[in-house]
Short mmCIF file of C-alpha atoms in Angstrom, two decimals:
data_model
loop_
_atom_site.label_atom_id
_atom_site.label_comp_id
_atom_site.label_asym_id
_atom_site.label_seq_id
_atom_site.Cartn_x
_atom_site.Cartn_y
_atom_site.Cartn_z
CA MET M 77 0.00 0.00 0.00
CA GLN M 78 1.38 3.39 -1.01
CA LYS M 79 1.24 6.19 1.52
CA MET M 80 2.20 9.83 1.64
CA ASP M 81 3.52 11.68 4.65
CA CYS M 82 0.67 11.52 7.17
CA GLY M 83 1.19 15.06 8.37
CA SER M 84 0.71 16.52 4.90
CA VAL M 85 -2.34 14.40 4.11
CA SER M 86 -4.08 15.20 7.39
CA PHE M 87 -3.80 18.90 6.56
CA VAL M 88 -6.26 18.50 3.66
CA TYR M 89 -9.07 17.29 5.97
CA PRO M 90 -9.44 20.22 8.40
CA THR M 91 -12.52 21.63 10.05
CA LEU M 92 -13.00 24.82 8.06
CA THR M 93 -13.92 28.38 8.85
CA GLU M 94 -16.18 30.37 6.55
CA ILE M 95 -14.94 33.00 4.10
CA LEU M 96 -17.73 35.56 4.03
CA GLU M 97 -15.72 38.33 2.35
CA PRO M 98 -14.62 36.85 -1.00
CA GLU M 99 -10.93 36.66 -1.78
CA GLU M 100 -10.16 37.90 -5.29
CA ALA M 101 -7.26 36.45 -7.28
CA GLN M 102 -5.96 37.38 -10.70
CA ILE M 103 -6.15 34.79 -13.49
CA GLU M 104 -2.76 33.66 -14.78
CA GLY M 105 -3.37 32.78 -18.43
CA THR M 106 -6.39 33.42 -20.63
CA LEU M 107 -9.91 32.04 -20.40
CA PRO M 108 -12.33 31.87 -23.36
CA ASP M 109 -15.02 34.54 -23.19
CA TRP M 110 -17.79 31.96 -22.72
CA LEU M 111 -16.40 31.24 -19.24
CA HIS M 112 -16.59 34.87 -18.18
CA ASP M 113 -19.24 35.89 -15.65
CA SER M 114 -19.93 32.29 -14.63
CA VAL M 115 -20.05 30.53 -11.26
CA TYR M 116 -18.63 27.21 -10.08
CA ILE M 117 -20.03 25.91 -6.76
CA ARG M 118 -19.06 22.74 -4.89
CA THR M 119 -20.48 21.00 -1.84
CA GLY M 120 -18.62 18.71 0.50
CA PRO M 121 -17.92 17.96 4.16
CA GLY M 122 -16.28 20.82 6.05
CA HIS M 123 -16.95 20.51 9.79
CA PHE M 124 -15.52 17.29 11.26
CA ASP M 125 -14.28 18.25 14.72
CA PHE M 126 -16.02 19.57 17.82
CA LYS M 127 -14.69 20.38 21.28
CA ASP M 128 -14.22 16.79 22.44
CA PHE M 129 -15.55 14.84 19.48
CA SER M 130 -14.75 14.09 15.84
CA VAL M 131 -17.05 12.38 13.33
CA ASN M 132 -16.11 8.91 12.09
CA HIS M 133 -16.47 9.20 8.32
CA PHE M 134 -15.52 11.82 5.73
CA LEU M 135 -19.17 11.99 4.61
CA ASP M 136 -20.27 12.75 8.18
CA GLY M 137 -18.67 16.19 8.01
CA TYR M 138 -21.21 19.02 7.75
CA ALA M 139 -21.80 20.57 4.35
CA ILE M 140 -19.86 23.62 3.29
CA LEU M 141 -20.32 25.35 -0.06
CA THR M 142 -17.25 26.65 -1.88
CA ARG M 143 -17.94 29.15 -4.65
CA PHE M 144 -15.81 30.61 -7.45
CA GLN M 145 -17.16 33.62 -9.34
CA ILE M 146 -15.27 33.68 -12.63
CA ASP M 147 -14.72 36.99 -14.41
CA LYS M 148 -12.54 37.92 -17.39
CA ASN M 149 -9.37 38.68 -15.44
CA SER M 150 -10.05 37.53 -11.89
CA ILE M 151 -11.91 35.00 -9.75
CA LYS M 152 -13.58 35.57 -6.38
CA TYR M 153 -13.57 32.72 -3.87
CA ASP M 154 -15.75 32.36 -0.78
CA ARG M 155 -17.23 29.56 1.28
CA LYS M 156 -20.13 29.18 3.65
CA TYR M 157 -21.64 26.44 5.77
CA LEU M 158 -25.03 25.19 4.70
CA GLN M 159 -27.18 26.07 7.71
CA THR M 160 -29.05 22.79 7.84
CA ASP M 161 -31.00 21.53 10.83
CA ALA M 162 -28.44 18.74 11.34
CA TYR M 163 -25.55 21.22 11.39
CA LYS M 164 -27.18 23.72 13.73
CA LYS M 165 -28.14 21.01 16.21
CA ALA M 166 -24.64 19.51 16.10
CA LEU M 167 -23.12 22.90 16.90
CA ILE M 168 -25.26 23.15 20.04
CA ALA M 169 -24.59 19.58 21.19
CA GLN M 170 -20.95 19.59 19.96
CA LYS M 171 -21.58 16.24 18.30
CA PRO M 172 -24.17 14.82 15.84
CA VAL M 173 -27.68 14.47 17.27
CA ILE M 174 -29.03 13.10 13.97
CA ALA M 175 -27.42 9.91 12.63
CA GLU M 176 -25.01 10.38 9.72
CA PHE M 177 -23.46 7.78 7.43
CA GLY M 178 -20.77 6.57 9.83
CA THR M 179 -21.52 8.42 13.08
CA LYS M 180 -24.42 7.56 15.36
CA ALA M 181 -26.86 10.08 16.83
CA HIS M 182 -26.30 11.45 20.34
CA PRO M 183 -28.84 12.95 22.77
CA ASP M 184 -30.16 16.35 21.78
CA PRO M 185 -29.54 18.69 24.74
CA THR M 186 -32.28 21.06 23.58
CA LYS M 187 -34.98 18.46 24.20
CA ASN M 188 -36.44 17.09 27.42
CA VAL M 189 -36.42 13.38 28.28
CA LEU M 190 -39.89 12.73 26.84
CA SER M 191 -39.27 14.48 23.54
CA ARG M 192 -35.95 12.64 23.19
CA PHE M 193 -37.89 9.39 23.18
CA ILE M 194 -40.39 10.46 20.49
CA PRO M 195 -37.82 10.58 17.65
CA SER M 196 -37.12 6.90 18.35
CA LEU M 197 -40.57 6.18 16.97
CA MET M 198 -40.49 8.88 14.28
CA PRO M 199 -36.76 9.36 13.58
CA GLU M 200 -35.42 12.63 12.28
CA MET M 201 -33.45 12.20 9.07
CA SER M 202 -30.32 14.21 8.40
CA ASP M 203 -30.46 17.09 5.93
CA ASN M 204 -26.64 17.29 5.77
CA CYS M 205 -26.53 17.89 2.01
CA ASN M 206 -22.81 17.49 1.43
CA VAL M 207 -22.76 15.29 -1.71
CA CYS M 208 -24.36 16.89 -4.77
CA LEU M 209 -25.77 20.04 -6.35
CA PHE M 210 -28.49 20.09 -9.01
CA THR M 211 -31.00 22.49 -10.52
CA ILE M 212 -34.74 22.41 -11.14
CA GLY M 213 -35.38 25.22 -13.57
CA ASN M 214 -33.54 28.27 -12.26
CA ASP M 215 -33.36 27.03 -8.67
CA LEU M 216 -30.29 25.40 -7.13
CA PHE M 217 -30.49 22.53 -4.65
CA ALA M 218 -28.04 20.60 -2.48
CA GLY M 219 -28.59 16.94 -1.72
CA ALA M 220 -27.12 13.65 -0.60
CA ASP M 221 -28.09 9.97 -0.60
CA THR M 222 -31.01 10.56 1.77
CA CYS M 223 -34.62 11.72 1.60
CA MET M 224 -33.67 15.36 2.25
CA PHE M 225 -32.53 18.14 -0.07
CA ARG M 226 -32.23 21.88 0.47
CA LYS M 227 -32.70 24.91 -1.75
CA VAL M 228 -29.58 27.09 -2.05
CA ASP M 229 -29.38 30.76 -3.01
CA SER M 230 -26.54 30.82 -5.54
CA LYS M 231 -26.03 34.57 -4.98
CA THR M 232 -25.70 34.46 -1.18
CA LEU M 233 -25.07 30.74 -0.50
CA ASP M 234 -27.87 30.93 2.05
CA CYS M 235 -29.66 27.71 2.94
CA GLY M 236 -33.29 27.74 1.86
CA GLU M 237 -36.32 25.50 2.21
CA LYS M 238 -35.98 21.83 3.16
CA TYR M 239 -37.65 19.18 0.98
CA ASP M 240 -38.44 15.60 1.99
CA THR M 241 -38.79 12.95 -0.73
CA LEU M 242 -40.81 10.81 1.69
CA LYS M 243 -43.48 13.51 1.81
CA LEU M 244 -43.11 14.42 -1.87
CA PHE M 245 -42.91 10.99 -3.48
CA GLY M 246 -43.11 8.36 -0.72
CA LEU M 247 -39.37 7.61 -1.02
CA ASN M 248 -37.12 7.06 1.99
CA ILE M 249 -33.93 7.68 -0.02
CA TRP M 250 -33.22 8.79 -3.55
CA SER M 251 -30.26 9.02 -5.87
CA ALA M 252 -27.78 11.88 -5.51
CA HIS M 253 -27.57 12.21 -9.31
CA PRO M 254 -30.88 13.12 -11.00
CA LEU M 255 -30.72 13.25 -14.81
CA GLU M 256 -32.32 15.83 -17.07
CA ARG M 257 -33.58 15.10 -20.58
CA ASP M 258 -36.24 16.40 -22.99
CA GLY M 259 -37.80 18.83 -20.53
CA PHE M 260 -37.92 16.43 -17.57
CA ILE M 261 -35.80 15.50 -14.59
CA TYR M 262 -35.65 11.79 -13.72
CA ASN M 263 -34.51 10.18 -10.50
CA ILE M 264 -34.74 6.83 -8.73
CA GLY M 265 -35.54 6.29 -5.06
CA THR M 266 -36.21 3.48 -2.61
CA SER M 267 -39.32 2.96 -0.50
CA PHE M 268 -39.14 0.98 2.73
CA LEU M 269 -42.45 1.88 4.37
CA ARG M 270 -44.77 0.88 1.53
CA GLY M 271 -43.11 -2.38 0.62
CA LEU M 272 -39.48 -2.66 -0.46
CA LYS M 273 -39.41 -1.22 -3.96
CA TYR M 274 -37.59 1.19 -6.23
CA GLN M 275 -39.51 3.93 -7.98
CA ILE M 276 -38.64 6.18 -10.91
CA VAL M 277 -39.72 9.80 -10.48
CA LYS M 278 -40.37 12.07 -13.49
CA ILE M 279 -40.39 15.82 -12.76
CA PRO M 280 -41.30 18.33 -15.48
CA LEU M 281 -39.09 21.38 -15.79
CA PRO M 282 -40.92 24.55 -14.72
CA SER M 283 -42.76 26.34 -17.50
CA GLU M 284 -42.54 30.09 -17.86
CA GLY M 285 -43.95 31.72 -14.73
CA GLU M 286 -43.69 28.49 -12.71
CA THR M 287 -41.36 27.73 -9.80
CA SER M 288 -39.47 24.60 -8.83
CA GLU M 289 -42.18 24.00 -6.21
CA ASP M 290 -44.76 23.93 -9.02
CA ALA M 291 -42.65 21.39 -10.87
CA LEU M 292 -42.25 19.14 -7.82
CA LYS M 293 -46.03 19.11 -7.33
CA LYS M 294 -46.42 17.78 -10.88
CA ALA M 295 -43.94 14.94 -10.38
CA LYS M 296 -45.12 11.41 -11.19
CA ILE M 297 -43.97 7.90 -10.37
CA ILE M 298 -43.64 6.26 -13.78
CA CYS M 299 -42.35 2.84 -12.70
CA SER M 300 -42.18 0.72 -9.54
CA ILE M 301 -39.68 -2.14 -9.27
CA SER M 302 -40.03 -4.61 -6.43
CA SER M 303 -36.86 -5.43 -4.52
CA ARG M 304 -35.61 -8.93 -5.27
CA SER M 305 -35.71 -9.56 -1.51
CA ALA M 306 -38.52 -8.93 0.94
CA LEU M 307 -35.93 -8.24 3.66
CA CYS M 308 -33.49 -5.79 2.08
CA ALA M 309 -33.00 -3.20 -0.64
CA SER M 310 -30.06 -1.75 -2.50
CA PRO M 311 -28.96 1.91 -2.21
CA CYS M 312 -28.67 3.82 -5.49
CA HIS M 313 -26.19 6.69 -5.88
CA SER M 314 -26.66 6.98 -9.66
CA PHE M 315 -28.41 5.26 -12.57
CA GLY M 316 -28.15 5.11 -16.36
CA MET M 317 -30.30 6.65 -19.05
CA THR M 318 -30.27 6.47 -22.85
CA GLU M 319 -32.63 8.20 -25.26
CA LYS M 320 -35.29 5.52 -24.78
CA TYR M 321 -34.36 3.55 -21.65
CA ILE M 322 -33.54 3.89 -17.96
CA ILE M 323 -31.18 1.32 -16.44
CA PHE M 324 -31.17 0.71 -12.69
CA ILE M 325 -28.85 -1.76 -10.96
CA GLU M 326 -29.56 -3.59 -7.73
CA GLN M 327 -26.20 -4.28 -6.17
CA PRO M 328 -24.87 -6.60 -3.45
CA LEU M 329 -24.43 -3.72 -1.01
CA ILE M 330 -27.80 -3.77 0.69
CA ILE M 331 -29.74 -2.01 3.41
CA VAL M 332 -31.19 -4.68 5.70
CA ALA M 333 -34.69 -3.67 6.75
CA LYS M 334 -34.53 -5.45 10.11
CA LYS M 335 -31.20 -3.82 10.93
CA MET M 336 -32.50 -0.44 9.83
CA ILE M 337 -35.51 -0.61 12.17
CA ALA M 338 -33.30 -1.71 15.08
CA GLY M 339 -30.71 0.90 14.18
CA ILE M 340 -33.26 3.71 14.18
CA LEU M 341 -34.34 2.75 17.69
CA GLN M 342 -30.70 2.63 18.80
CA LYS M 343 -29.77 5.82 16.89
CA SER M 344 -26.97 3.93 15.12
CA CYS M 345 -25.35 5.22 11.93
CA LYS M 346 -26.58 4.38 8.45
CA ARG M 347 -23.54 2.27 7.61
CA ASP M 348 -24.56 -0.15 10.37
CA TYR M 349 -27.72 -1.02 8.41
CA MET M 350 -25.68 -2.20 5.42
CA GLU M 351 -24.20 -5.54 4.42
CA TYR M 352 -22.24 -6.63 1.35
CA ARG M 353 -23.54 -9.94 0.03
CA PRO M 354 -21.55 -10.88 -3.09
CA GLU M 355 -23.61 -14.02 -3.67
CA MET M 356 -26.49 -11.77 -4.76
CA LYS M 357 -24.59 -10.51 -7.84
CA ASN M 358 -25.85 -7.35 -9.59
CA LYS M 359 -29.27 -7.25 -11.21
CA PHE M 360 -29.84 -4.88 -14.16
CA HIS M 361 -33.37 -3.50 -14.59
CA VAL M 362 -34.28 -1.94 -17.95
CA VAL M 363 -37.28 0.42 -18.16
CA GLU M 364 -38.84 2.05 -21.23
CA LYS M 365 -38.66 5.75 -20.45
CA GLU M 366 -41.74 6.76 -22.44
CA THR M 367 -44.12 4.13 -21.04
CA GLY M 368 -42.53 3.20 -17.71
CA LYS M 369 -42.68 -0.46 -18.76
CA LEU M 370 -40.16 -2.73 -17.03
CA LEU M 371 -38.57 -5.33 -19.29
CA LYS M 372 -39.18 -8.75 -17.76
CA THR M 373 -35.90 -10.25 -18.92
CA GLU M 374 -33.54 -11.03 -16.04
CA TYR M 375 -30.01 -9.63 -16.44
CA LEU M 376 -27.36 -10.58 -13.85
CA SER M 377 -23.65 -9.83 -13.60
CA ALA M 378 -21.28 -12.76 -13.69
CA ASP M 379 -19.25 -11.22 -10.86
CA PRO M 380 -20.49 -9.02 -8.02
CA PHE M 381 -19.41 -5.39 -7.76
CA PHE M 382 -20.18 -2.18 -5.90
CA PHE M 383 -20.57 1.10 -7.75
CA LEU M 384 -21.35 4.75 -7.21
CA HIS M 385 -21.10 6.42 -10.61
CA ILE M 386 -22.31 5.73 -14.12
CA VAL M 387 -20.05 7.15 -16.85
CA ASN M 388 -22.57 7.05 -19.70
CA CYS M 389 -25.11 4.83 -21.45
CA PHE M 390 -26.25 4.65 -25.06
CA GLU M 391 -28.11 2.51 -27.57
CA GLN M 392 -26.46 0.72 -30.47
CA GLY M 393 -28.65 -1.49 -32.62
CA ASN M 394 -30.79 -3.56 -30.29
CA GLU M 395 -28.30 -3.32 -27.44
CA LEU M 396 -27.63 -0.97 -24.54
CA VAL M 397 -24.07 -0.01 -23.68
CA MET M 398 -23.53 0.89 -20.03
CA ASP M 399 -20.18 2.22 -18.81
CA MET M 400 -19.62 2.61 -15.07
CA ILE M 401 -17.00 2.92 -12.36
CA ALA M 402 -17.17 -0.34 -10.42
CA PHE M 403 -15.38 -1.58 -7.29
CA PRO M 404 -14.65 -5.30 -6.72
CA ASN M 405 -16.21 -5.00 -3.25
CA ALA M 406 -17.66 -2.40 -0.87
CA ASN M 407 -14.64 -2.12 1.41
CA CYS M 408 -14.30 1.59 0.55
CA ILE M 409 -17.33 2.53 2.66
CA HIS M 410 -15.43 1.38 5.76
CA ILE M 411 -12.47 3.74 5.23
CA ASP M 412 -12.93 6.29 7.99
CA LEU M 413 -11.88 9.93 8.37
CA VAL M 414 -8.96 8.94 10.58
CA ASP M 415 -7.74 6.65 7.78
CA PHE M 416 -7.88 9.49 5.26
CA ARG M 417 -6.03 11.77 7.66
CA ASN M 418 -3.35 9.09 8.00
CA GLY M 419 -2.93 8.82 4.23
CA ASN M 420 -4.70 5.46 3.95
CA GLU M 421 -7.23 5.13 1.11
CA GLY M 422 -7.23 1.34 1.16
CA PRO M 423 -5.26 -1.22 -0.85
CA GLU M 424 -4.87 -0.86 -4.59
CA HIS M 425 -6.76 -4.10 -5.30
CA ASP M 426 -9.89 -2.54 -3.77
CA LEU M 427 -9.91 0.39 -6.24
CA ALA M 428 -12.52 0.75 -8.97
CA THR M 429 -12.11 0.21 -12.70
CA THR M 430 -14.18 1.50 -15.62
CA ARG M 431 -16.33 -1.38 -16.85
CA ARG M 432 -18.46 -1.69 -19.97
CA PHE M 433 -21.55 -3.89 -19.94
CA VAL M 434 -23.66 -4.53 -23.03
CA ILE M 435 -27.32 -5.48 -22.58
CA PRO M 436 -29.15 -7.15 -25.48
CA LEU M 437 -32.80 -6.03 -25.52
CA ILE M 438 -34.59 -9.38 -25.55
CA ASP M 439 -38.14 -10.16 -24.47
CA PHE M 440 -38.41 -13.95 -24.13
CA SER M 441 -42.22 -13.75 -24.19
CA GLU M 442 -42.02 -12.63 -27.81
CA HIS M 443 -39.96 -15.64 -28.87
CA LYS M 444 -40.56 -19.36 -29.04
CA ASP M 445 -38.49 -21.68 -26.88
CA GLY M 446 -35.20 -22.25 -28.60
CA ASP M 447 -35.30 -19.03 -30.66
CA ILE M 448 -32.74 -17.40 -28.36
CA PRO M 449 -29.57 -19.52 -28.37
CA GLU M 450 -28.22 -20.67 -25.02
CA ASP M 451 -24.65 -20.54 -23.75
CA THR M 452 -23.47 -18.31 -26.59
CA ASN M 453 -22.68 -14.59 -26.65
CA LEU M 454 -25.78 -12.62 -27.71
CA ILE M 455 -23.96 -9.32 -28.38
CA ARG M 456 -24.09 -8.50 -32.09
CA SER M 457 -24.01 -4.73 -32.63
CA VAL M 458 -21.23 -3.63 -30.29
CA LYS M 459 -17.58 -4.46 -30.80
CA THR M 460 -16.49 -5.43 -27.30
CA SER M 461 -14.96 -8.18 -25.20
CA ALA M 462 -17.99 -7.97 -22.89
CA THR M 463 -20.44 -10.85 -23.15
CA ALA M 464 -24.13 -11.54 -22.59
CA ILE M 465 -24.87 -15.26 -22.19
CA ASN M 466 -28.41 -16.69 -22.08
CA HIS M 467 -28.96 -19.71 -19.88
CA LYS M 468 -32.51 -20.78 -19.06
CA LYS M 469 -33.86 -17.30 -19.83
CA VAL M 470 -31.39 -15.55 -17.53
CA ILE M 471 -28.81 -13.41 -19.32
CA THR M 472 -25.47 -13.23 -17.52
CA LEU M 473 -23.26 -10.23 -18.28
CA THR M 474 -19.49 -9.98 -18.18
CA CYS M 475 -17.69 -6.68 -18.66
CA GLU M 476 -14.92 -5.16 -20.71
CA ASN M 477 -12.42 -3.13 -18.67
CA LEU M 478 -11.86 0.35 -20.09
CA SER M 479 -9.31 1.71 -17.60
CA GLU M 480 -6.71 0.90 -15.01
CA SER M 481 -7.82 0.82 -11.37
CA GLY M 482 -8.48 3.96 -9.38
CA LEU M 483 -10.43 6.28 -11.68
CA GLU M 484 -13.59 7.90 -10.26
CA VAL M 485 -15.96 10.92 -10.48
CA PRO M 486 -16.46 10.58 -14.27
CA ILE M 487 -17.91 13.29 -16.49
CA VAL M 488 -18.77 13.48 -20.21
CA HIS M 489 -19.77 16.27 -22.58
CA PRO M 490 -23.41 17.05 -21.64
CA ASN M 491 -24.53 16.87 -25.30
CA PHE M 492 -23.34 13.24 -25.43
CA ARG M 493 -25.10 11.99 -22.31
CA GLY M 494 -27.30 9.04 -23.21
CA LYS M 495 -25.80 8.95 -26.72
CA PRO M 496 -22.86 7.20 -28.42
CA TYR M 497 -19.67 8.78 -27.13
CA SER M 498 -15.97 8.07 -26.78
CA ILE M 499 -14.48 10.61 -24.34
CA PHE M 500 -14.84 10.92 -20.59
CA TYR M 501 -12.80 12.53 -17.84
CA GLY M 502 -12.15 11.32 -14.30
CA GLY M 503 -10.00 11.83 -11.23
CA GLY M 504 -7.78 9.53 -9.22
CA PRO M 505 -7.38 8.96 -5.46
CA ARG M 506 -4.86 10.99 -3.51
CA THR M 507 -2.40 8.37 -2.33
CA VAL M 508 -2.68 5.07 -4.23
CA GLY M 509 -3.11 3.48 -7.66
CA PHE M 510 -2.32 4.14 -11.32
CA TYR M 511 -4.30 7.41 -11.33
CA LYS M 512 -2.88 8.59 -8.01
CA ASN M 513 -3.25 12.34 -7.61
CA SER M 514 -4.21 12.97 -11.25
CA LEU M 515 -6.92 13.87 -13.72
CA CYS M 516 -7.38 11.69 -16.78
CA LYS M 517 -8.96 11.88 -20.22
CA VAL M 518 -10.04 8.46 -21.49
CA ASP M 519 -10.83 7.65 -25.13
CA THR M 520 -12.92 4.47 -24.99
CA ARG M 521 -12.70 3.85 -28.75
CA ALA M 522 -9.00 4.45 -29.28
CA LYS M 523 -8.22 2.78 -25.94
CA GLU M 524 -5.98 5.72 -25.07
CA SER M 525 -5.71 8.04 -22.09
CA ILE M 526 -3.94 11.26 -21.15
CA LEU M 527 -2.96 11.94 -17.54
CA PHE M 528 -2.48 15.34 -15.94
CA ARG M 529 -0.60 15.18 -12.66
CA LEU M 530 0.91 17.84 -10.40
CA ALA M 531 3.31 17.49 -7.48
CA GLU M 532 2.98 14.83 -4.79
CA HIS M 533 1.31 17.22 -2.32
CA GLU M 534 -1.09 18.85 -4.81
CA PHE M 535 -4.46 17.11 -4.82
CA LEU M 536 -6.74 17.60 -7.82
CA GLY M 537 -10.49 17.70 -7.23
CA GLU M 538 -13.39 16.42 -9.31
CA PRO M 539 -13.03 17.42 -13.00
CA MET M 540 -15.83 19.64 -14.31
CA PHE M 541 -16.08 19.66 -18.12
CA ILE M 542 -17.45 22.89 -19.61
CA PRO M 543 -18.15 22.51 -23.36
CA ASN M 544 -17.36 25.18 -25.89
CA PRO M 545 -20.85 26.45 -26.84
CA ASN M 546 -19.65 26.85 -30.44
CA GLY M 547 -17.90 23.47 -30.60
CA THR M 548 -19.09 20.11 -31.89
CA GLU M 549 -16.43 17.65 -30.73
CA GLU M 550 -16.63 15.76 -27.45
CA ASP M 551 -13.40 17.17 -26.06
CA ASP M 552 -13.87 20.76 -27.24
CA GLY M 553 -14.10 22.47 -23.90
CA ILE M 554 -12.40 23.34 -20.65
CA ILE M 555 -11.77 21.20 -17.57
CA ILE M 556 -12.10 23.01 -14.25
CA SER M 557 -10.58 21.46 -11.14
CA CYS M 558 -9.62 22.71 -7.71
CA VAL M 559 -6.09 22.08 -6.48
CA THR M 560 -5.84 21.46 -2.74
CA ARG M 561 -2.27 21.76 -1.49
CA ALA M 562 -1.16 19.76 1.54
CA ILE M 563 1.58 22.21 2.56
CA PRO M 564 0.16 25.05 4.71
CA GLU M 565 2.46 27.74 3.32
CA GLU M 566 1.49 27.08 -0.30
CA LYS M 567 -1.54 28.53 -2.05
CA SER M 568 -4.47 26.46 -3.32
CA CYS M 569 -5.81 27.26 -6.76
CA LEU M 570 -8.57 26.86 -9.32
CA MET M 571 -7.09 25.34 -12.48
CA PHE M 572 -8.29 25.28 -16.10
CA LEU M 573 -7.18 22.60 -18.59
CA ASP M 574 -7.73 22.26 -22.33
CA GLY M 575 -10.16 19.37 -22.84
CA LYS M 576 -8.30 18.15 -25.94
CA THR M 577 -4.71 18.26 -24.77
CA MET M 578 -5.14 18.13 -20.97
CA LYS M 579 -2.65 20.96 -20.71
CA GLU M 580 -3.06 23.86 -18.32
CA ILE M 581 -4.30 27.10 -19.89
CA ALA M 582 -5.00 29.20 -16.78
CA ARG M 583 -5.15 29.24 -13.01
CA ALA M 584 -6.03 31.52 -10.09
CA GLU M 585 -4.17 31.05 -6.79
CA PHE M 586 -5.68 31.86 -3.42
CA HIS M 587 -4.21 32.50 0.02
CA ASN M 588 -7.27 30.86 1.56
CA PHE M 589 -7.24 27.08 1.66
CA ILE M 590 -9.47 25.28 -0.87
CA PRO M 591 -10.87 22.08 0.67
CA LEU M 592 -11.62 18.78 -0.96
CA ALA M 593 -15.27 18.42 -1.97
CA VAL M 594 -17.56 15.74 -3.35
CA HIS M 595 -19.46 17.17 -6.34
CA GLY M 596 -20.00 20.57 -7.91
CA ILE M 597 -22.05 22.42 -10.50
CA PHE M 598 -21.20 25.02 -13.13
CA LEU M 599 -23.67 27.86 -13.64
CA PRO M 600 -22.99 29.57 -16.99
CA ASN M 601 -23.29 33.25 -17.83
CA LYS M 602 -26.88 33.33 -19.03
#
């Protein structure tokens, strides 16, 4: 296992202070005019440590928004804590009073003994929205892999109204990565209280004169998928979508209903509800987007895997191509904050690889027995080493590996989402693996990649691809990434790379520290 100096790595996981008066830095280099007057905002954990207590997991840290206002010659940087209920209560108690992913809930000192007991029956869910940012119309929202999301004022970074997907859609959790297409936003969530099932939500974009609240009221459940087990359900961080289909994967990392009920009563953390059961394999569900019809064909992976992010999906002939970042197991969820601070991101063999699966669209009810050959590869349209083998009307999928191990947080040109593509960008871990401390451009057709790497102590954040509005090629655009430096005396910076060459074209350096984050969003100059 490769490790960096622990002292330098621990410096990049501090409990942060806010920057309410923006720091302005000059841009070294030249930015294209279509980046001028734009905003880049990220969310991630920022408050880990209290007086006599530190949270267990990186994702337990309370959400802080970091914002970069990009002008022609300079960039302004500020950051502000998202004033969620979970954060405000933790500040009073000096430890979490609402359960987070890896840290259990503690008694709320603002409540009397009787009211402390009531949440055991009706538990309060955390609104610590430190994972993702998304828009509904002109409104910005912060979310996580829970039932809660919060409106955010992009001009002030103030925390707005709280929304609960249980009240809105009957979903106890929903994906952190909703997808927008053809005037609608789609997302997938899980219901535990009304039978274990997954449901696809379709939200229309607000019409002229309407608000995001109007759009949410018009949302519809277009498909319900029963969990393959009556005792557990799979979490879903992201899902796939092509022009005509939605692909959802049940994975071997599961939330055990019995454990969840017991855990709520004991105020245990969410990770305690979960188990990894590799014998369950991964089950691919294919849904017609227009009708909400679930294809009855059973698709299973040959080998189990855990995943967070889909790279892209598209249709070719009568087959669906699904590229994702997949881990060989779920060991990564057990890497705690103290491990990160000690420079330990787990062994290299636990890192993810980019995997391509190809799903032949076959409905056995439309064919006579024997029409679909058994024990032979059914993939015809896609040139790949992946396979799809039919055996007794169950199609088993093997993958083609598209990258070395360690690549994550993938992004593609937005105009190519759900369509045939060849280019995506990703980032590596900080201390281990082939992509250690780097950004990478991957060409899935040419089987080539370009790495951009800085010094050992300079950590690159999630790549954000901003397409040239006048361009047509997949890599015609700019990559934005934050550089977090592990040496206190050195400045952090916002860096801009050419999407074709992966060479630096500009940067802005700041005296104020730029923290690591999870995901961000780019708001163009409309």
